[in-house]
Short mmCIF file of C-alpha atoms in Angstrom, two decimals:
data_model
loop_
_atom_site.label_atom_id
_atom_site.label_comp_id
_atom_site.label_asym_id
_atom_site.label_seq_id
_atom_site.Cartn_x
_atom_site.Cartn_y
_atom_site.Cartn_z
CA MET A 132 71.35 65.92 -20.93
CA ASN A 133 73.51 65.63 -17.82
CA PRO A 134 74.72 61.98 -17.48
CA THR A 135 75.41 62.40 -13.79
CA ARG A 136 71.84 63.58 -13.11
CA THR A 137 70.36 60.65 -15.12
CA MET A 138 72.31 58.04 -13.15
CA SER A 139 71.22 59.63 -9.89
CA SER A 140 67.51 59.38 -10.89
CA PHE A 141 67.89 55.73 -11.87
CA SER A 142 69.48 54.86 -8.54
CA PHE A 143 66.65 56.61 -6.70
CA ILE A 144 63.94 54.61 -8.52
CA ARG A 145 65.77 51.34 -7.92
CA GLY A 146 66.09 52.13 -4.25
CA ALA A 147 62.39 52.88 -4.00
CA ARG A 148 61.51 49.52 -5.55
CA VAL A 149 63.75 47.67 -3.10
CA ALA A 150 62.11 49.50 -0.21
CA VAL A 151 58.62 48.50 -1.39
CA LEU A 152 59.63 44.83 -1.76
CA CYS A 153 61.10 44.81 1.74
CA ALA A 154 57.92 46.28 3.15
CA LEU A 155 55.81 43.61 1.44
CA ALA A 156 58.10 40.85 2.73
CA THR A 157 57.81 42.24 6.25
CA LEU A 158 54.01 42.33 5.98
CA VAL A 159 53.82 38.72 4.73
CA ALA A 160 56.12 37.55 7.51
CA SER A 161 53.99 39.38 10.05
CA CYS A 162 50.81 37.63 8.76
CA GLY A 163 52.52 34.23 8.94
CA ASP A 164 53.59 34.89 12.53
CA GLY A 165 50.02 35.87 13.41
CA GLN A 166 48.64 32.61 12.01
CA LYS A 167 51.27 30.63 13.89
CA GLN A 168 50.43 32.43 17.09
CA ALA A 169 46.65 31.70 16.54
CA GLY A 170 47.36 27.96 15.96
CA GLY A 171 45.90 27.78 12.39
CA PRO A 172 42.33 26.66 11.47
CA PRO A 173 40.73 24.29 14.04
CA PRO A 174 40.20 20.56 13.21
CA PRO A 175 36.82 19.75 11.66
CA ALA A 176 34.00 18.95 14.04
CA VAL A 177 32.37 15.52 13.76
CA THR A 178 29.69 13.66 15.69
CA VAL A 179 30.64 10.31 17.17
CA ALA A 180 28.66 7.59 18.92
CA LYS A 181 29.53 4.29 20.51
CA PRO A 182 27.97 1.11 19.05
CA VAL A 183 24.62 0.07 20.48
CA LYS A 184 24.48 -3.31 22.18
CA ARG A 185 21.32 -5.24 21.45
CA THR A 186 20.00 -8.80 21.23
CA VAL A 187 19.12 -9.44 17.61
CA THR A 188 18.07 -12.31 15.37
CA ASP A 189 19.06 -12.78 11.76
CA PHE A 190 16.22 -13.04 9.26
CA ASP A 191 15.66 -14.37 5.76
CA GLU A 192 13.17 -12.78 3.41
CA TYR A 193 11.08 -14.53 0.78
CA VAL A 194 8.39 -13.56 -1.72
CA GLY A 195 5.17 -15.54 -1.73
CA ARG A 196 1.41 -15.46 -2.27
CA PHE A 197 -1.62 -15.58 -0.05
CA ALA A 198 -3.90 -18.61 -0.31
CA ALA A 199 -7.31 -19.27 1.18
CA VAL A 200 -7.59 -21.72 4.06
CA ASN A 201 -10.91 -22.93 2.60
CA SER A 202 -11.95 -22.72 -1.02
CA VAL A 203 -15.36 -24.14 -1.94
CA GLU A 204 -17.06 -24.57 -5.30
CA VAL A 205 -20.81 -24.20 -4.83
CA ARG A 206 -22.62 -26.86 -6.87
CA ALA A 207 -26.18 -28.16 -6.64
CA ARG A 208 -26.93 -31.64 -5.33
CA VAL A 209 -30.23 -31.85 -7.17
CA SER A 210 -31.21 -30.83 -10.68
CA GLY A 211 -33.84 -28.21 -11.29
CA TYR A 212 -34.54 -24.67 -12.36
CA LEU A 213 -32.75 -21.94 -10.45
CA GLU A 214 -35.29 -19.80 -8.68
CA GLY A 215 -33.43 -17.21 -6.62
CA VAL A 216 -29.97 -15.76 -5.96
CA PRO A 217 -30.28 -13.67 -2.76
CA PHE A 218 -26.64 -12.50 -2.53
CA LYS A 219 -24.58 -9.77 -4.18
CA ASP A 220 -21.53 -10.68 -6.18
CA GLY A 221 -18.34 -10.39 -4.13
CA GLN A 222 -19.94 -9.93 -0.74
CA ILE A 223 -18.83 -11.48 2.56
CA VAL A 224 -21.06 -14.42 3.49
CA LYS A 225 -21.46 -16.30 6.75
CA GLN A 226 -21.72 -20.03 7.18
CA GLY A 227 -25.36 -21.00 6.68
CA ASP A 228 -26.35 -17.97 4.57
CA LEU A 229 -28.74 -18.78 1.71
CA LEU A 230 -26.98 -18.44 -1.64
CA PHE A 231 -29.18 -20.17 -4.25
CA SER A 232 -32.66 -21.67 -4.29
CA ILE A 233 -34.01 -24.20 -6.77
CA ASP A 234 -37.69 -24.66 -7.59
CA LYS A 235 -38.78 -27.14 -4.92
CA ARG A 236 -42.30 -27.96 -6.17
CA PRO A 237 -41.33 -31.18 -7.99
CA PHE A 238 -39.44 -32.33 -4.92
CA GLN A 239 -42.40 -31.47 -2.69
CA ASN A 240 -44.59 -33.71 -4.84
CA THR A 241 -42.08 -36.50 -4.50
CA LEU A 242 -42.03 -36.05 -0.74
CA ASP A 243 -45.83 -36.14 -0.53
CA GLN A 244 -45.91 -39.33 -2.59
CA ALA A 245 -43.25 -40.93 -0.40
CA ARG A 246 -45.17 -40.09 2.75
CA ALA A 247 -48.36 -41.58 1.27
CA ASN A 248 -46.47 -44.75 0.39
CA LEU A 249 -45.14 -44.90 3.92
CA THR A 250 -48.64 -44.64 5.35
CA GLN A 251 -49.82 -47.48 3.10
CA ALA A 252 -46.82 -49.61 4.00
CA LYS A 253 -47.43 -49.15 7.71
CA SER A 254 -51.07 -50.13 7.25
CA ASN A 255 -50.03 -53.34 5.46
CA GLN A 256 -47.47 -54.01 8.15
CA ALA A 257 -50.13 -53.70 10.87
CA PHE A 258 -52.42 -56.17 9.04
CA THR A 259 -49.69 -58.73 8.42
CA GLU A 260 -48.46 -58.36 11.99
CA SER A 261 -51.95 -59.17 13.32
CA ASP A 262 -52.20 -62.17 10.98
CA PHE A 263 -48.72 -63.31 12.05
CA THR A 264 -49.65 -63.06 15.75
CA ARG A 265 -52.81 -65.15 15.26
CA GLY A 266 -50.82 -67.67 13.22
CA GLN A 267 -48.43 -68.21 16.13
CA GLN A 268 -51.33 -69.34 18.34
CA LEU A 269 -52.94 -71.44 15.60
CA VAL A 270 -49.74 -73.28 14.81
CA ARG A 271 -49.30 -74.12 18.47
CA ASP A 272 -52.86 -75.49 18.51
CA LYS A 273 -52.16 -77.48 15.33
CA THR A 274 -54.99 -75.61 13.63
CA ILE A 275 -52.81 -74.58 10.67
CA THR A 276 -49.83 -76.24 9.21
CA ASP A 277 -46.30 -75.06 9.57
CA GLN A 278 -46.25 -74.23 5.86
CA THR A 279 -49.19 -71.85 6.22
CA PHE A 280 -47.59 -70.17 9.23
CA GLU A 281 -44.36 -69.73 7.26
CA GLN A 282 -46.31 -67.98 4.50
CA ARG A 283 -47.81 -65.58 7.06
CA SER A 284 -44.35 -64.99 8.53
CA GLN A 285 -42.90 -64.17 5.11
CA ALA A 286 -45.74 -61.73 4.41
CA TYR A 287 -45.04 -60.00 7.72
CA ARG A 288 -41.32 -59.70 6.92
CA ASN A 289 -42.12 -58.30 3.47
CA ALA A 290 -44.37 -55.69 5.06
CA GLN A 291 -41.62 -54.67 7.47
CA ALA A 292 -39.20 -54.29 4.55
CA ALA A 293 -41.75 -52.22 2.65
CA VAL A 294 -42.06 -49.88 5.62
CA SER A 295 -38.27 -49.51 5.82
CA ASN A 296 -38.07 -48.73 2.10
CA ALA A 297 -40.88 -46.19 2.39
CA GLU A 298 -39.18 -44.50 5.33
CA ALA A 299 -35.94 -44.30 3.36
CA ALA A 300 -37.81 -42.78 0.42
CA VAL A 301 -39.30 -40.17 2.72
CA ARG A 302 -35.89 -39.30 4.17
CA GLN A 303 -34.42 -38.99 0.66
CA ALA A 304 -37.28 -36.77 -0.46
CA GLU A 305 -36.79 -34.57 2.60
CA LEU A 306 -33.08 -34.30 1.80
CA ASP A 307 -33.88 -33.30 -1.78
CA ILE A 308 -36.13 -30.58 -0.41
CA GLU A 309 -33.26 -29.33 1.75
CA PHE A 310 -30.86 -29.50 -1.19
CA THR A 311 -33.02 -27.07 -3.15
CA GLU A 312 -31.63 -24.37 -0.85
CA LEU A 313 -27.86 -23.99 -1.23
CA ARG A 314 -26.28 -22.40 1.84
CA SER A 315 -22.73 -21.26 2.44
CA PRO A 316 -20.62 -24.04 4.02
CA VAL A 317 -17.93 -21.62 5.28
CA ASN A 318 -17.36 -17.99 6.19
CA GLY A 319 -15.69 -16.06 3.40
CA ARG A 320 -16.06 -13.94 0.31
CA ILE A 321 -18.16 -15.22 -2.56
CA GLY A 322 -17.33 -14.52 -6.18
CA ASP A 323 -19.76 -13.68 -8.93
CA ARG A 324 -22.71 -15.94 -9.73
CA ARG A 325 -22.12 -18.17 -12.74
CA VAL A 326 -25.81 -18.92 -13.43
CA SER A 327 -28.78 -16.55 -13.50
CA PRO A 328 -32.26 -17.41 -12.19
CA GLY A 329 -34.41 -19.35 -14.64
CA ASN A 330 -31.63 -21.57 -15.94
CA LEU A 331 -31.63 -25.33 -15.53
CA VAL A 332 -29.07 -26.47 -12.98
CA THR A 333 -27.54 -29.93 -13.22
CA GLY A 334 -26.94 -31.44 -9.80
CA GLY A 335 -25.64 -34.67 -8.37
CA THR A 336 -22.19 -36.09 -7.75
CA SER A 337 -21.03 -36.58 -11.33
CA GLY A 338 -18.43 -34.46 -13.06
CA ASN A 339 -20.90 -32.52 -15.21
CA THR A 340 -22.65 -30.67 -12.39
CA THR A 341 -23.17 -26.94 -12.76
CA LEU A 342 -20.73 -24.60 -10.99
CA LEU A 343 -22.77 -21.83 -9.39
CA ALA A 344 -20.14 -19.78 -7.51
CA THR A 345 -16.88 -20.02 -5.57
CA ILE A 346 -16.30 -19.06 -1.93
CA VAL A 347 -12.87 -18.45 -0.38
CA SER A 348 -12.30 -17.93 3.33
CA THR A 349 -10.38 -14.79 4.29
CA ASP A 350 -9.77 -14.94 8.04
CA PRO A 351 -7.42 -16.56 8.85
CA ILE A 352 -5.44 -16.81 5.63
CA TYR A 353 -2.41 -18.80 4.47
CA PHE A 354 0.80 -17.35 3.04
CA GLU A 355 2.78 -19.80 0.90
CA PHE A 356 6.42 -19.32 -0.12
CA THR A 357 9.43 -21.42 -1.16
CA PHE A 358 13.01 -21.48 0.09
CA ASP A 359 16.12 -23.15 -1.28
CA GLU A 360 17.61 -26.44 -0.16
CA ALA A 361 20.55 -24.82 1.66
CA SER A 362 18.22 -22.70 3.77
CA PHE A 363 16.09 -25.74 4.56
CA LEU A 364 19.15 -27.64 5.81
CA ARG A 365 20.18 -24.66 7.94
CA TYR A 366 16.72 -24.41 9.49
CA GLU A 367 16.60 -28.13 10.22
CA ARG A 368 20.01 -28.20 11.87
CA MET A 369 19.18 -25.20 14.02
CA SER A 370 15.94 -26.83 15.12
CA LYS A 371 17.86 -29.91 16.31
CA THR A 372 19.74 -27.72 18.80
CA GLY A 373 16.51 -26.55 20.39
CA ASN A 374 16.42 -23.13 18.72
CA ASP A 375 13.12 -21.86 17.43
CA VAL A 376 13.52 -21.48 13.68
CA ALA A 377 11.28 -21.99 10.68
CA SER A 378 10.95 -25.77 10.66
CA ARG A 379 8.18 -28.34 10.82
CA GLY A 380 5.81 -27.97 13.73
CA ALA A 381 7.80 -25.20 15.38
CA GLY A 382 5.04 -22.59 15.23
CA VAL A 383 7.72 -19.95 14.71
CA GLN A 384 6.62 -16.34 14.60
CA VAL A 385 7.18 -14.64 11.24
CA ALA A 386 6.54 -11.13 9.94
CA LEU A 387 5.08 -9.92 6.67
CA LYS A 388 4.77 -6.74 4.65
CA LEU A 389 2.75 -5.93 1.56
CA ILE A 390 4.22 -4.47 -1.62
CA ASP A 391 3.23 -0.92 -0.63
CA GLU A 392 4.53 -1.11 2.96
CA ARG A 393 7.97 -0.32 4.35
CA ASP A 394 8.01 -2.35 7.57
CA PHE A 395 7.15 -5.93 8.49
CA ASP A 396 4.22 -5.01 10.70
CA HIS A 397 2.00 -8.10 10.25
CA GLN A 398 2.71 -10.99 12.61
CA GLY A 399 1.92 -14.63 11.92
CA ASN A 400 3.16 -18.15 12.63
CA MET A 401 4.66 -20.95 10.57
CA ASP A 402 1.99 -23.54 9.93
CA PHE A 403 3.46 -26.11 7.54
CA VAL A 404 6.65 -27.20 5.78
CA ASP A 405 6.34 -29.66 2.93
CA ASN A 406 7.77 -33.18 3.10
CA VAL A 407 9.52 -33.19 -0.29
CA ILE A 408 11.83 -30.87 -2.23
CA ASP A 409 10.55 -29.96 -5.67
CA ARG A 410 12.78 -31.70 -8.22
CA SER A 411 12.33 -29.10 -10.92
CA THR A 412 13.19 -26.06 -8.77
CA GLY A 413 15.15 -27.51 -5.85
CA THR A 414 13.00 -25.61 -3.37
CA MET A 415 10.91 -26.50 -0.35
CA ARG A 416 7.40 -25.14 0.16
CA GLY A 417 6.57 -23.46 3.44
CA ARG A 418 3.35 -21.95 4.76
CA ALA A 419 2.45 -19.44 7.46
CA VAL A 420 -0.95 -18.42 8.78
CA PHE A 421 -2.01 -14.83 9.46
CA ALA A 422 -5.06 -13.24 11.01
CA ASN A 423 -7.01 -11.13 8.52
CA PRO A 424 -9.84 -9.40 10.42
CA ASN A 425 -9.98 -6.44 8.02
CA ASN A 426 -9.86 -8.62 4.88
CA VAL A 427 -6.83 -6.71 3.58
CA PHE A 428 -5.04 -9.91 2.55
CA THR A 429 -6.56 -11.47 -0.55
CA PRO A 430 -5.83 -14.93 -1.98
CA GLY A 431 -3.33 -14.60 -4.83
CA MET A 432 -1.79 -11.35 -3.50
CA PHE A 433 2.02 -11.06 -3.41
CA ALA A 434 3.92 -10.09 -0.24
CA ARG A 435 7.29 -10.52 1.47
CA VAL A 436 7.73 -12.67 4.56
CA ARG A 437 10.60 -12.57 7.03
CA VAL A 438 11.50 -15.75 8.91
CA PRO A 439 14.12 -16.10 11.67
CA ALA A 440 17.41 -17.49 10.39
CA SER A 441 19.41 -17.68 13.63
CA PRO A 442 18.94 -17.90 17.38
CA PRO A 443 19.03 -14.57 19.27
CA TYR A 444 22.54 -13.23 19.92
CA GLU A 445 24.24 -10.10 21.30
CA ALA A 446 25.40 -7.73 18.55
CA LEU A 447 26.86 -4.26 18.04
CA LEU A 448 24.87 -1.84 15.91
CA VAL A 449 25.72 1.51 14.34
CA ALA A 450 23.81 3.95 12.19
CA ASP A 451 23.60 2.62 8.65
CA LEU A 452 24.64 6.05 7.32
CA ALA A 453 28.03 5.61 9.01
CA ILE A 454 28.98 2.70 6.74
CA GLY A 455 31.45 3.50 3.97
CA ILE A 456 32.27 1.44 0.87
CA GLU A 457 35.72 0.83 -0.54
CA GLN A 458 35.31 -1.32 -3.64
CA THR A 459 33.95 -4.58 -2.19
CA ARG A 460 34.86 -3.87 1.44
CA LYS A 461 32.82 -1.98 4.00
CA TYR A 462 34.32 0.24 6.68
CA VAL A 463 33.55 2.77 9.42
CA LEU A 464 35.56 5.75 10.63
CA VAL A 465 36.37 5.88 14.33
CA ALA A 466 38.05 8.55 16.46
CA ASP A 467 40.81 7.13 18.66
CA THR A 468 41.93 8.42 22.06
CA SER A 469 44.02 11.16 20.42
CA ASP A 470 41.03 12.30 18.34
CA THR A 471 42.62 10.97 15.17
CA VAL A 472 40.40 9.33 12.57
CA ARG A 473 41.05 5.63 11.93
CA GLN A 474 39.48 3.38 9.32
CA LYS A 475 38.10 0.00 10.40
CA TYR A 476 36.86 -2.67 7.99
CA VAL A 477 33.74 -4.44 9.20
CA THR A 478 31.46 -7.34 8.34
CA LEU A 479 27.85 -6.25 8.04
CA GLY A 480 24.63 -7.90 9.10
CA GLN A 481 21.03 -6.87 8.58
CA VAL A 482 19.45 -3.44 8.95
CA THR A 483 16.97 -3.06 11.79
CA SER A 484 13.67 -1.23 11.55
CA ASP A 485 15.13 1.85 13.30
CA GLY A 486 17.92 2.30 10.72
CA LEU A 487 20.76 0.60 12.61
CA ARG A 488 23.14 -1.84 10.94
CA VAL A 489 24.32 -4.99 12.68
CA ILE A 490 28.14 -5.25 12.75
CA LYS A 491 29.22 -8.87 12.99
CA GLU A 492 33.01 -8.35 12.93
CA GLY A 493 35.58 -5.56 13.03
CA LEU A 494 34.21 -3.23 15.71
CA ASP A 495 34.81 -2.92 19.46
CA PRO A 496 32.18 -1.84 21.99
CA ASP A 497 34.23 1.23 23.05
CA ASP A 498 34.93 2.54 19.55
CA ARG A 499 33.72 6.06 18.84
CA VAL A 500 32.18 5.77 15.40
CA VAL A 501 31.86 8.90 13.25
CA VAL A 502 28.16 9.18 12.43
CA SER A 503 28.02 12.78 11.18
CA GLY A 504 30.54 15.01 9.40
CA LEU A 505 31.89 12.13 7.31
CA MET A 506 32.74 14.47 4.43
CA GLN A 507 35.21 16.37 6.64
CA ALA A 508 36.77 13.31 8.30
CA ARG A 509 39.74 11.63 6.68
CA ALA A 510 41.83 8.72 7.93
CA GLY A 511 44.85 10.03 9.86
CA GLN A 512 43.32 13.49 10.33
CA LYS A 513 42.69 15.22 13.63
CA VAL A 514 39.04 15.98 14.42
CA ARG A 515 36.99 17.56 17.16
CA PRO A 516 34.65 14.70 18.17
CA GLN A 517 31.34 15.56 19.76
CA GLU A 518 29.31 12.83 21.43
CA GLN A 519 25.96 12.30 19.77
CA GLY A 520 23.23 14.08 21.73
CA ALA A 521 25.62 16.44 23.58
CA THR A 522 25.67 20.23 23.07
CA PRO A 523 28.56 21.07 20.73
CA ALA A 524 31.23 23.39 22.13
CA ALA A 525 32.30 26.49 20.16
CA PRO A 526 35.90 26.42 18.88
CA ALA A 527 38.32 28.58 20.93
CA THR A 528 39.58 30.88 18.15
CA PRO A 529 40.68 34.49 18.55
CA GLY A 530 37.77 36.89 18.22
CA ALA A 531 35.12 34.18 18.73
CA ALA A 532 32.36 34.75 21.25
CA GLY A 533 33.25 33.26 24.59
CA ALA A 534 36.93 32.74 23.68
CA PRO A 535 39.54 33.84 26.24
CA PRO A 536 41.17 37.17 25.37
CA GLN A 537 44.61 36.98 23.76
CA PRO A 538 47.51 38.58 25.61
CA SER A 539 48.65 41.84 24.12
CA LYS A 540 52.04 41.90 22.49
#
């Protein structure tokens, strides 16, 4: 083998490799220059919005139960055998509707006897009155003695008393007849009957009377709840300044929602605040009244009530989705005048029904809060902010539709 020819081949291969590496380096440099000339990838696009100014009121929420305004135990006033039950268990009844009837025949007999006694008593009264009138003339003429006239006078007074007693007996017998028909004293919903027809019912005013049914009113209806001592003091102090808050006699409007509802759509008014704090729980009992025309609210049902906890005030609100969490602190991202993202720590208030969060501290009215594109926005990073509701503009990149043509090299 020729050594000179071998060295020449080796030099040729090495030269070819160097040429390839130089070409690759030139290509890479050319790509880098092209990216520099195009300005690199554009900043991420985000949607921003200024805080909403609105008059708001802080609220407290409590859990409570509905209670009937009127609750009546239907009991008989007279004893007897139950004759009829003309209602259906659980139905709505009106005041004056017939609920139970007791066999009235014994009471009718008593009434007839009382009326007969009254007729007899009036007849005796008429006779003694005539005798008394004649006695007045005779005693003036000295025909009878004063003692005899006094006897006639006493007989007349006894007859008058007998008539009064007979009239009272008739009235009582008529009442007993009325009491054989038990009518609803209030409007409401009646429960199930506790006694079936044919059973003996014990009436009267003693403690062993028979319970026949229970009626609870449904419209309007009370809602009872409790709040802690600190809240009570806050409400009382606010009421002293003339602000309408949940305190005694204020008639403050409150809102309520049931366990299967999202919004506080039912409106009512505070009706009562207790006069003592419960020693065992340290809470105060409050009560609101609500209209219930559709009978949706039922005594004993749970619900949540929202009562005003502050006077109305001007506040800034942002979308609740724009709130970030950093351990225990809350923040929002805002785009400054140079379109750089800044982080602002804020103090939060309540969430409104339209999904806005009240910001109590940390935000300015002119701040542009990032409400969309939060995953692409980082503090200190440049962004392309787009006002919420505006048509987004396409980025001006080479080759994009609508972009100005690049000058040829």
